[in-house]
């Protein structure tokens, strides 16, 4: 469209050499850029469809009603609904973590008793020393369950079991062959796998947070950086399965390898904050290797979906970012803070359709946000106080740019428009009026 000013508003008395105009300039295409198969599900700040604590309670209740049983103070999950036997070592560890997740989501203290019973049941079945289980990944899943379970219940005996078994696995599993990493199966020691190193990094980070022992922090970061260097594909975000002792890498991607690497990145950030530092890695580093669904609930026009990005990771996002709207039609002024800083590495950004009269302002590569901007020509409110001119316009038109030109009286309105700095990020501006200027014109344009 043309960039001609379409209306002028002089709502208050201002110096005759100051003219205020608006212009619905539309030129070029909307910026669409993006990230690997990452789906962000948006809901407007009005009624939002989101995964809530109540959903967690429903899911866990259904699962426990079907599979959970107790024997005295020992808790278990059945192999099947009709089975009298409990699930195996690593399965039970993961089920215990699911109940811990439910507690952390809902803060329902009823889960604490279940967690205690399950940890007791695990000890009843497997003992407190797991060195007879040569699968180091199994042992580390249990370490995570006991470390987290001990932390939420306040029972240090569970934390101590986690600590002693992590020490056992690290002592027999880590060496400098292949540059580091933990072997999957002891004493076979034929390969170093993502399925053991991801949980190992998480377990060490949890122990650091519990005991404030920097040895665990160092082990956590060593494991992580080894896995990142050897099994992480920076181009696709995928985590490869393993490397054998001959140096051959099995590039098979699996969801649980993606998940544990990503889970550690969250734990790493917590550990760095506890260690007095700031996070330099985040889960966004490898979101490109899988499909991720996020939705929001909240109030107000600015909704924070997730803060996935910090430090050097900002330049490492890859692939396609697809945003979907779960709620009502979005309106001008709605802002979604997808990331806590610029994320400029996406190759494509797909944004949902908007109702007529609105467009997306894609600021993902600028500040990590997206904004709905109204394209209807706005009115300007004008104020003058102590030789200071204030212009303001509706908040749903934040994203429009103020332009100005200064000419002599004989020239009048020309084509020499200049952007007024920083006005596209706000809906008002104040500037001094110079009586030495012949004529000064203002207008709003978009984009």
Short mmCIF file of C-alpha atoms in Angstrom, two decimals:
data_model
loop_
_atom_site.label_atom_id
_atom_site.label_comp_id
_atom_site.label_asym_id
_atom_site.label_seq_id
_atom_site.Cartn_x
_atom_site.Cartn_y
_atom_site.Cartn_z
CA UNK A 1 0.00 0.00 0.00
CA UNK A 2 0.95 3.61 -0.35
CA UNK A 3 2.47 5.50 2.52
CA UNK A 4 0.30 8.58 2.23
CA UNK A 5 -0.93 10.18 5.46
CA UNK A 6 -4.68 9.69 5.70
CA UNK A 7 -5.79 11.82 8.62
CA UNK A 8 -4.57 14.50 10.97
CA UNK A 9 -5.73 14.97 14.54
CA UNK A 10 -5.26 18.19 16.45
CA UNK A 11 -7.05 17.23 19.64
CA UNK A 12 -5.60 20.03 21.75
CA UNK A 13 -4.09 23.44 21.15
CA UNK A 14 -0.47 23.04 20.11
CA UNK A 15 1.97 25.35 18.33
CA UNK A 16 0.93 25.97 14.74
CA UNK A 17 4.23 24.65 13.45
CA UNK A 18 3.53 21.16 14.87
CA UNK A 19 1.34 18.87 12.77
CA UNK A 20 0.28 15.38 13.80
CA UNK A 21 -0.80 12.82 11.20
CA UNK A 22 -1.46 9.09 11.04
CA UNK A 23 -0.76 6.80 8.15
CA UNK A 24 -1.58 3.09 7.72
CA UNK A 25 1.56 2.27 5.77
CA UNK A 26 1.84 -1.41 4.88
CA UNK A 27 4.85 -2.51 2.93
CA UNK A 28 6.72 -5.76 2.54
CA UNK A 29 5.65 -9.03 4.11
CA UNK A 30 5.12 -9.97 7.70
CA UNK A 31 8.33 -11.39 9.17
CA UNK A 32 8.08 -15.14 9.38
CA UNK A 33 11.14 -17.00 10.64
CA UNK A 34 11.46 -20.31 12.82
CA UNK A 35 12.66 -23.58 14.88
CA UNK A 36 12.71 -27.46 14.38
CA UNK A 37 9.29 -29.02 14.93
CA UNK A 38 8.74 -27.00 18.10
CA UNK A 39 5.07 -26.25 18.63
CA UNK A 40 4.12 -23.48 21.05
CA UNK A 41 0.42 -23.48 21.80
CA UNK A 42 -0.93 -20.04 22.57
CA UNK A 43 -4.04 -19.09 24.38
CA UNK A 44 -5.08 -15.52 24.73
CA UNK A 45 -5.07 -13.89 28.14
CA UNK A 46 -8.82 -14.25 28.02
CA UNK A 47 -10.15 -17.82 28.69
CA UNK A 48 -7.16 -20.13 28.17
CA UNK A 49 -7.05 -23.87 27.63
CA UNK A 50 -4.08 -25.14 29.60
CA UNK A 51 -2.69 -28.21 31.32
CA UNK A 52 -3.45 -27.55 34.98
CA UNK A 53 -2.77 -29.14 38.36
CA UNK A 54 -6.25 -30.68 38.28
CA UNK A 55 -5.35 -32.57 35.13
CA UNK A 56 -2.30 -33.98 36.90
CA UNK A 57 -4.44 -35.17 39.79
CA UNK A 58 -6.89 -36.84 37.39
CA UNK A 59 -4.17 -38.68 35.49
CA UNK A 60 -2.29 -39.83 38.59
CA UNK A 61 -5.50 -40.86 40.32
CA UNK A 62 -6.50 -43.03 37.37
CA UNK A 63 -3.08 -44.66 37.21
CA UNK A 64 -2.76 -45.30 40.94
CA UNK A 65 -6.32 -46.66 41.19
CA UNK A 66 -5.40 -49.18 38.51
CA UNK A 67 -1.87 -50.16 39.56
CA UNK A 68 -0.88 -48.90 43.04
CA UNK A 69 -1.04 -51.19 46.07
CA UNK A 70 0.53 -51.32 49.51
CA UNK A 71 1.79 -53.96 51.87
CA UNK A 72 2.16 -52.43 55.29
CA UNK A 73 4.30 -49.31 54.84
CA UNK A 74 5.63 -50.48 51.48
CA UNK A 75 4.11 -49.19 48.26
CA UNK A 76 4.31 -50.69 44.77
CA UNK A 77 2.93 -50.48 41.26
CA UNK A 78 1.64 -53.70 39.67
CA UNK A 79 2.98 -55.05 36.38
CA UNK A 80 -0.63 -55.38 35.21
CA UNK A 81 -3.96 -54.59 36.81
CA UNK A 82 -4.46 -58.24 37.75
CA UNK A 83 -0.86 -58.97 38.74
CA UNK A 84 0.25 -59.41 42.31
CA UNK A 85 3.89 -58.62 41.48
CA UNK A 86 5.46 -55.18 41.32
CA UNK A 87 7.16 -53.51 38.38
CA UNK A 88 10.86 -53.97 37.72
CA UNK A 89 13.70 -51.77 39.01
CA UNK A 90 13.86 -48.94 36.46
CA UNK A 91 10.12 -48.98 35.78
CA UNK A 92 9.35 -48.49 39.44
CA UNK A 93 11.91 -45.70 39.67
CA UNK A 94 10.15 -43.85 36.86
CA UNK A 95 6.75 -44.43 38.45
CA UNK A 96 8.03 -42.98 41.72
CA UNK A 97 9.22 -39.90 39.84
CA UNK A 98 5.76 -39.54 38.32
CA UNK A 99 4.23 -39.32 41.79
CA UNK A 100 6.91 -36.79 42.78
CA UNK A 101 5.99 -34.78 39.68
CA UNK A 102 2.33 -34.90 40.75
CA UNK A 103 3.23 -33.57 44.19
CA UNK A 104 5.31 -30.75 42.73
CA UNK A 105 2.48 -29.82 40.34
CA UNK A 106 -0.32 -29.92 42.90
CA UNK A 107 1.45 -29.54 46.30
CA UNK A 108 -1.09 -32.08 47.58
CA UNK A 109 0.57 -33.49 50.71
CA UNK A 110 -1.27 -36.80 50.28
CA UNK A 111 1.33 -37.65 47.67
CA UNK A 112 4.12 -37.42 50.24
CA UNK A 113 2.88 -40.52 52.04
CA UNK A 114 2.67 -42.38 48.75
CA UNK A 115 6.22 -41.32 47.83
CA UNK A 116 7.52 -42.58 51.18
CA UNK A 117 5.71 -45.90 50.77
CA UNK A 118 7.02 -46.35 47.23
CA UNK A 119 10.62 -45.66 48.25
CA UNK A 120 10.24 -48.17 51.09
CA UNK A 121 8.79 -50.71 48.65
CA UNK A 122 11.70 -50.18 46.28
CA UNK A 123 14.16 -50.85 49.11
CA UNK A 124 12.18 -53.96 50.09
CA UNK A 125 12.46 -55.32 46.54
CA UNK A 126 15.95 -54.14 45.57
CA UNK A 127 17.81 -53.25 48.75
CA UNK A 128 19.65 -49.98 49.39
CA UNK A 129 22.84 -50.99 47.55
CA UNK A 130 22.31 -51.55 43.83
CA UNK A 131 25.80 -52.58 42.78
CA UNK A 132 24.47 -56.01 41.77
CA UNK A 133 22.52 -54.33 38.94
CA UNK A 134 25.08 -53.83 36.18
CA UNK A 135 22.82 -51.56 34.12
CA UNK A 136 24.11 -48.16 35.16
CA UNK A 137 21.12 -46.38 33.62
CA UNK A 138 18.72 -48.39 35.84
CA UNK A 139 20.73 -47.42 38.89
CA UNK A 140 20.74 -43.74 37.96
CA UNK A 141 16.98 -43.65 37.38
CA UNK A 142 16.64 -44.92 40.94
CA UNK A 143 19.19 -42.37 42.17
CA UNK A 144 17.00 -39.59 40.73
CA UNK A 145 13.87 -41.04 42.35
CA UNK A 146 15.54 -41.32 45.77
CA UNK A 147 17.23 -37.91 45.59
CA UNK A 148 14.00 -36.16 44.60
CA UNK A 149 11.90 -38.25 46.97
CA UNK A 150 14.18 -37.53 49.89
CA UNK A 151 14.18 -33.83 49.08
CA UNK A 152 10.38 -33.45 48.94
CA UNK A 153 9.68 -35.64 51.98
CA UNK A 154 12.56 -34.24 54.03
CA UNK A 155 13.82 -37.77 54.75
CA UNK A 156 17.61 -37.65 54.44
CA UNK A 157 17.99 -41.44 54.51
CA UNK A 158 16.62 -41.57 50.96
CA UNK A 159 19.03 -38.83 49.85
CA UNK A 160 21.92 -40.76 51.37
CA UNK A 161 20.92 -43.90 49.45
CA UNK A 162 20.88 -41.84 46.26
CA UNK A 163 24.30 -40.41 47.06
CA UNK A 164 26.02 -43.74 47.80
CA UNK A 165 24.64 -45.40 44.67
CA UNK A 166 25.58 -42.50 42.43
CA UNK A 167 29.11 -42.68 43.81
CA UNK A 168 29.17 -46.41 43.04
CA UNK A 169 28.01 -45.95 39.43
CA UNK A 170 30.36 -43.05 38.75
CA UNK A 171 33.34 -44.94 40.17
CA UNK A 172 32.76 -47.99 37.97
CA UNK A 173 31.24 -46.27 34.95
CA UNK A 174 33.20 -43.08 34.20
CA UNK A 175 36.62 -43.05 32.62
CA UNK A 176 38.56 -40.94 30.13
CA UNK A 177 38.23 -43.42 27.24
CA UNK A 178 36.38 -41.71 24.35
CA UNK A 179 36.97 -38.43 26.14
CA UNK A 180 34.84 -39.26 29.17
CA UNK A 181 31.27 -40.41 29.71
CA UNK A 182 29.66 -43.25 31.67
CA UNK A 183 29.41 -46.80 30.34
CA UNK A 184 25.94 -48.25 29.95
CA UNK A 185 26.53 -51.82 31.18
CA UNK A 186 29.01 -52.97 33.83
CA UNK A 187 31.35 -54.84 33.57
CA UNK A 188 30.77 -55.17 29.80
CA UNK A 189 31.81 -51.53 29.23
CA UNK A 190 31.18 -51.81 25.48
CA UNK A 191 29.46 -48.46 24.88
CA UNK A 192 28.71 -45.11 26.43
CA UNK A 193 25.04 -44.29 25.93
CA UNK A 194 22.85 -41.23 26.16
CA UNK A 195 20.37 -43.21 28.27
CA UNK A 196 22.88 -43.38 31.13
CA UNK A 197 24.71 -40.08 30.77
CA UNK A 198 21.57 -37.91 30.69
CA UNK A 199 20.24 -39.41 33.94
CA UNK A 200 23.78 -39.29 35.35
CA UNK A 201 24.03 -35.56 34.78
CA UNK A 202 20.58 -34.98 36.32
CA UNK A 203 21.41 -37.17 39.32
CA UNK A 204 24.69 -35.36 39.99
CA UNK A 205 22.98 -31.99 39.72
CA UNK A 206 20.28 -33.08 42.18
CA UNK A 207 22.91 -34.25 44.65
CA UNK A 208 24.73 -30.94 44.33
CA UNK A 209 21.52 -29.09 45.14
CA UNK A 210 20.92 -31.34 48.17
CA UNK A 211 24.45 -31.49 49.61
CA UNK A 212 26.04 -28.29 48.21
CA UNK A 213 29.08 -30.40 47.35
CA UNK A 214 30.80 -28.91 44.31
CA UNK A 215 32.23 -32.33 43.41
CA UNK A 216 28.74 -33.29 42.24
CA UNK A 217 28.38 -30.05 40.35
CA UNK A 218 31.65 -30.73 38.54
CA UNK A 219 30.56 -34.28 37.72
CA UNK A 220 27.21 -33.04 36.42
CA UNK A 221 28.81 -30.53 34.07
CA UNK A 222 31.51 -32.99 32.96
CA UNK A 223 28.90 -35.58 32.01
CA UNK A 224 26.78 -33.01 30.23
CA UNK A 225 29.61 -31.47 28.22
CA UNK A 226 30.83 -34.92 27.22
CA UNK A 227 27.38 -35.95 25.97
CA UNK A 228 26.96 -32.65 24.18
CA UNK A 229 30.34 -32.97 22.47
CA UNK A 230 29.95 -36.63 21.45
CA UNK A 231 26.24 -37.43 21.07
CA UNK A 232 24.55 -34.09 20.35
CA UNK A 233 23.94 -32.95 16.76
CA UNK A 234 23.97 -29.14 16.82
CA UNK A 235 22.42 -28.97 13.35
CA UNK A 236 19.28 -30.97 14.13
CA UNK A 237 19.12 -30.87 17.92
CA UNK A 238 19.07 -34.67 18.07
CA UNK A 239 20.75 -36.77 20.70
CA UNK A 240 22.39 -39.91 19.31
CA UNK A 241 22.03 -43.20 21.15
CA UNK A 242 25.59 -44.25 21.94
CA UNK A 243 29.23 -44.48 20.97
CA UNK A 244 30.99 -47.84 21.23
CA UNK A 245 34.59 -48.41 22.27
CA UNK A 246 35.65 -48.47 18.61
CA UNK A 247 34.43 -44.90 18.26
CA UNK A 248 31.37 -45.77 16.14
CA UNK A 249 28.31 -43.63 16.89
CA UNK A 250 24.82 -45.11 16.72
CA UNK A 251 22.75 -42.17 15.48
CA UNK A 252 19.36 -43.64 16.42
CA UNK A 253 17.27 -40.88 18.08
CA UNK A 254 14.84 -41.77 20.88
CA UNK A 255 12.44 -39.65 22.89
CA UNK A 256 13.85 -40.63 26.26
CA UNK A 257 17.37 -39.64 25.24
CA UNK A 258 16.04 -36.26 24.10
CA UNK A 259 14.10 -35.98 27.34
CA UNK A 260 16.93 -36.71 29.76
CA UNK A 261 19.32 -34.36 27.97
CA UNK A 262 16.67 -31.65 27.99
CA UNK A 263 15.77 -32.44 31.60
CA UNK A 264 19.37 -32.04 32.63
CA UNK A 265 19.51 -28.61 31.00
CA UNK A 266 16.72 -27.50 33.33
CA UNK A 267 18.59 -29.00 36.27
CA UNK A 268 21.80 -27.34 35.09
CA UNK A 269 20.18 -23.92 35.20
CA UNK A 270 18.98 -24.54 38.75
CA UNK A 271 22.42 -25.73 39.75
CA UNK A 272 24.13 -22.72 38.27
CA UNK A 273 21.79 -20.39 40.13
CA UNK A 274 22.45 -22.28 43.35
CA UNK A 275 26.16 -22.06 42.60
CA UNK A 276 25.98 -18.29 42.36
CA UNK A 277 26.27 -18.26 38.58
CA UNK A 278 23.88 -17.67 35.74
CA UNK A 279 22.60 -20.28 33.32
CA UNK A 280 24.41 -20.53 30.01
CA UNK A 281 22.50 -23.51 28.58
CA UNK A 282 18.81 -24.30 28.45
CA UNK A 283 16.43 -26.94 27.22
CA UNK A 284 15.81 -24.94 24.07
CA UNK A 285 19.20 -26.15 22.88
CA UNK A 286 17.73 -29.47 21.78
CA UNK A 287 14.01 -28.78 21.40
CA UNK A 288 14.67 -28.98 17.69
CA UNK A 289 15.05 -32.74 18.01
CA UNK A 290 11.42 -33.32 19.01
CA UNK A 291 7.90 -31.95 19.03
CA UNK A 292 7.00 -29.84 22.05
CA UNK A 293 3.59 -28.54 23.06
CA UNK A 294 3.19 -25.56 25.38
CA UNK A 295 0.08 -23.65 26.35
CA UNK A 296 -0.67 -20.86 28.77
CA UNK A 297 -3.19 -19.53 31.22
CA UNK A 298 -3.10 -16.14 32.86
CA UNK A 299 -4.52 -12.66 32.93
CA UNK A 300 -3.54 -9.40 31.37
CA UNK A 301 -2.30 -8.74 27.88
CA UNK A 302 1.25 -9.93 28.45
CA UNK A 303 1.53 -13.69 28.95
CA UNK A 304 4.83 -15.43 29.64
CA UNK A 305 4.85 -18.91 28.11
CA UNK A 306 8.33 -20.07 28.93
CA UNK A 307 11.81 -18.75 29.61
CA UNK A 308 13.92 -21.31 27.84
CA UNK A 309 16.88 -19.27 26.76
CA UNK A 310 19.94 -17.85 28.47
CA UNK A 311 23.53 -17.00 27.75
CA UNK A 312 25.26 -18.60 24.80
CA UNK A 313 22.25 -20.76 23.90
CA UNK A 314 20.61 -17.75 22.25
CA UNK A 315 22.45 -18.35 19.01
CA UNK A 316 21.99 -22.12 18.99
CA UNK A 317 18.26 -22.57 18.40
CA UNK A 318 17.49 -24.25 15.11
CA UNK A 319 14.60 -25.42 12.96
CA UNK A 320 10.96 -24.35 12.87
CA UNK A 321 8.86 -22.62 15.51
CA UNK A 322 5.13 -23.18 15.09
CA UNK A 323 2.75 -21.25 17.33
CA UNK A 324 -0.90 -22.31 17.68
CA UNK A 325 -3.78 -20.50 19.36
CA UNK A 326 -5.78 -22.66 21.80
CA UNK A 327 -8.16 -19.97 22.96
CA UNK A 328 -10.38 -17.19 21.69
CA UNK A 329 -9.52 -14.94 18.77
CA UNK A 330 -6.49 -12.84 19.62
CA UNK A 331 -6.74 -9.06 19.69
CA UNK A 332 -4.45 -6.10 19.20
CA UNK A 333 -2.28 -5.62 22.27
CA UNK A 334 -1.92 -9.33 23.12
CA UNK A 335 1.74 -10.11 23.80
CA UNK A 336 3.28 -13.56 24.25
CA UNK A 337 6.76 -13.72 25.75
CA UNK A 338 7.96 -17.01 24.29
CA UNK A 339 11.57 -16.70 25.42
CA UNK A 340 13.34 -14.49 27.90
CA UNK A 341 15.71 -13.07 25.28
CA UNK A 342 16.30 -12.95 21.54
CA UNK A 343 16.14 -16.32 19.76
CA UNK A 344 17.45 -15.60 16.31
CA UNK A 345 18.34 -19.07 15.06
CA UNK A 346 14.94 -20.25 13.78
CA UNK A 347 14.78 -20.99 10.08
CA UNK A 348 10.99 -20.58 10.00
CA UNK A 349 8.34 -19.10 12.34
CA UNK A 350 4.70 -20.09 11.75
CA UNK A 351 2.12 -17.94 13.54
CA UNK A 352 -1.65 -18.56 13.78
CA UNK A 353 -4.22 -16.70 11.70
CA UNK A 354 -5.65 -13.48 13.14
CA UNK A 355 -8.99 -11.78 12.64
CA UNK A 356 -9.14 -8.97 10.09
CA UNK A 357 -7.55 -5.73 11.20
CA UNK A 358 -4.70 -7.38 13.11
CA UNK A 359 -1.22 -8.58 12.18
CA UNK A 360 1.62 -10.30 13.98
CA UNK A 361 4.73 -8.45 15.01
CA UNK A 362 7.36 -11.17 15.26
CA UNK A 363 10.01 -10.07 17.78
CA UNK A 364 11.37 -13.56 18.51
CA UNK A 365 14.75 -12.63 17.06
CA UNK A 366 14.68 -9.27 18.89
CA UNK A 367 13.46 -9.99 22.42
CA UNK A 368 11.82 -13.44 22.30
CA UNK A 369 8.23 -12.21 22.01
CA UNK A 370 5.37 -12.02 19.54
CA UNK A 371 2.72 -9.30 19.58
CA UNK A 372 -0.68 -8.78 17.98
CA UNK A 373 -0.86 -5.30 16.43
CA UNK A 374 -4.06 -3.60 15.26
CA UNK A 375 -3.77 -2.22 11.73
CA UNK A 376 -6.79 0.08 11.87
CA UNK A 377 -5.72 3.73 11.57
CA UNK A 378 -5.40 5.04 15.13
CA UNK A 379 -6.13 8.45 16.59
CA UNK A 380 -3.41 10.41 18.33
CA UNK A 381 -3.88 12.17 21.62
CA UNK A 382 -1.79 15.32 21.95
CA UNK A 383 -0.63 17.04 25.10
CA UNK A 384 1.55 20.10 25.68
CA UNK A 385 3.12 20.88 29.06
CA UNK A 386 6.02 23.30 29.63
CA UNK A 387 7.15 23.20 26.02
CA UNK A 388 7.06 19.37 26.03
CA UNK A 389 4.91 17.73 23.37
CA UNK A 390 3.39 14.35 24.24
CA UNK A 391 1.85 12.06 21.64
CA UNK A 392 -0.01 8.89 22.61
CA UNK A 393 -2.02 6.26 20.75
CA UNK A 394 -3.98 3.12 21.72
CA UNK A 395 -1.99 0.33 23.35
CA UNK A 396 -3.28 -2.19 20.80
CA UNK A 397 -1.31 -0.18 18.22
CA UNK A 398 2.00 -0.67 20.01
CA UNK A 399 4.32 -1.60 17.20
CA UNK A 400 3.43 1.37 15.03
CA UNK A 401 6.31 3.70 14.29
CA UNK A 402 6.27 7.47 14.82
CA UNK A 403 7.90 9.38 11.99
CA UNK A 404 8.60 13.09 11.74
CA UNK A 405 9.92 15.67 9.32
CA UNK A 406 11.07 19.24 9.85
CA UNK A 407 10.77 21.80 7.02
CA UNK A 408 10.64 25.55 6.54
CA UNK A 409 7.24 27.20 6.29
CA UNK A 410 7.50 27.66 2.53
CA UNK A 411 8.15 23.95 1.91
CA UNK A 412 5.43 22.60 4.18
CA UNK A 413 4.75 18.87 4.11
CA UNK A 414 7.34 16.89 2.17
CA UNK A 415 8.48 13.28 1.82
CA UNK A 416 11.51 13.44 4.11
CA UNK A 417 10.10 11.27 6.89
CA UNK A 418 12.47 9.98 9.59
CA UNK A 419 11.76 7.34 12.25
CA UNK A 420 11.62 8.59 15.83
CA UNK A 421 13.82 6.20 17.79
CA UNK A 422 12.23 3.60 20.09
CA UNK A 423 8.63 4.61 19.37
CA UNK A 424 7.74 1.25 17.80
CA UNK A 425 8.11 -0.33 21.24
CA UNK A 426 5.64 1.93 23.03
CA UNK A 427 2.38 3.80 22.61
CA UNK A 428 3.50 7.27 23.66
CA UNK A 429 6.40 9.69 23.26
CA UNK A 430 7.42 13.05 24.69
CA UNK A 431 9.82 15.51 23.11
CA UNK A 432 10.68 19.22 23.44
CA UNK A 433 9.23 21.69 20.94
CA UNK A 434 11.79 23.94 19.25
CA UNK A 435 10.37 27.33 18.26
CA UNK A 436 13.20 27.65 15.75
CA UNK A 437 11.67 25.02 13.48
CA UNK A 438 9.49 26.18 10.63
CA UNK A 439 7.09 23.24 10.43
CA UNK A 440 7.30 19.87 12.16
CA UNK A 441 5.06 17.01 11.04
CA UNK A 442 4.40 13.69 12.80
CA UNK A 443 2.72 10.53 11.61
CA UNK A 444 2.24 6.91 12.67
CA UNK A 445 3.07 4.17 10.18
CA UNK A 446 3.04 0.39 10.20
CA UNK A 447 5.14 -1.61 9.68
#
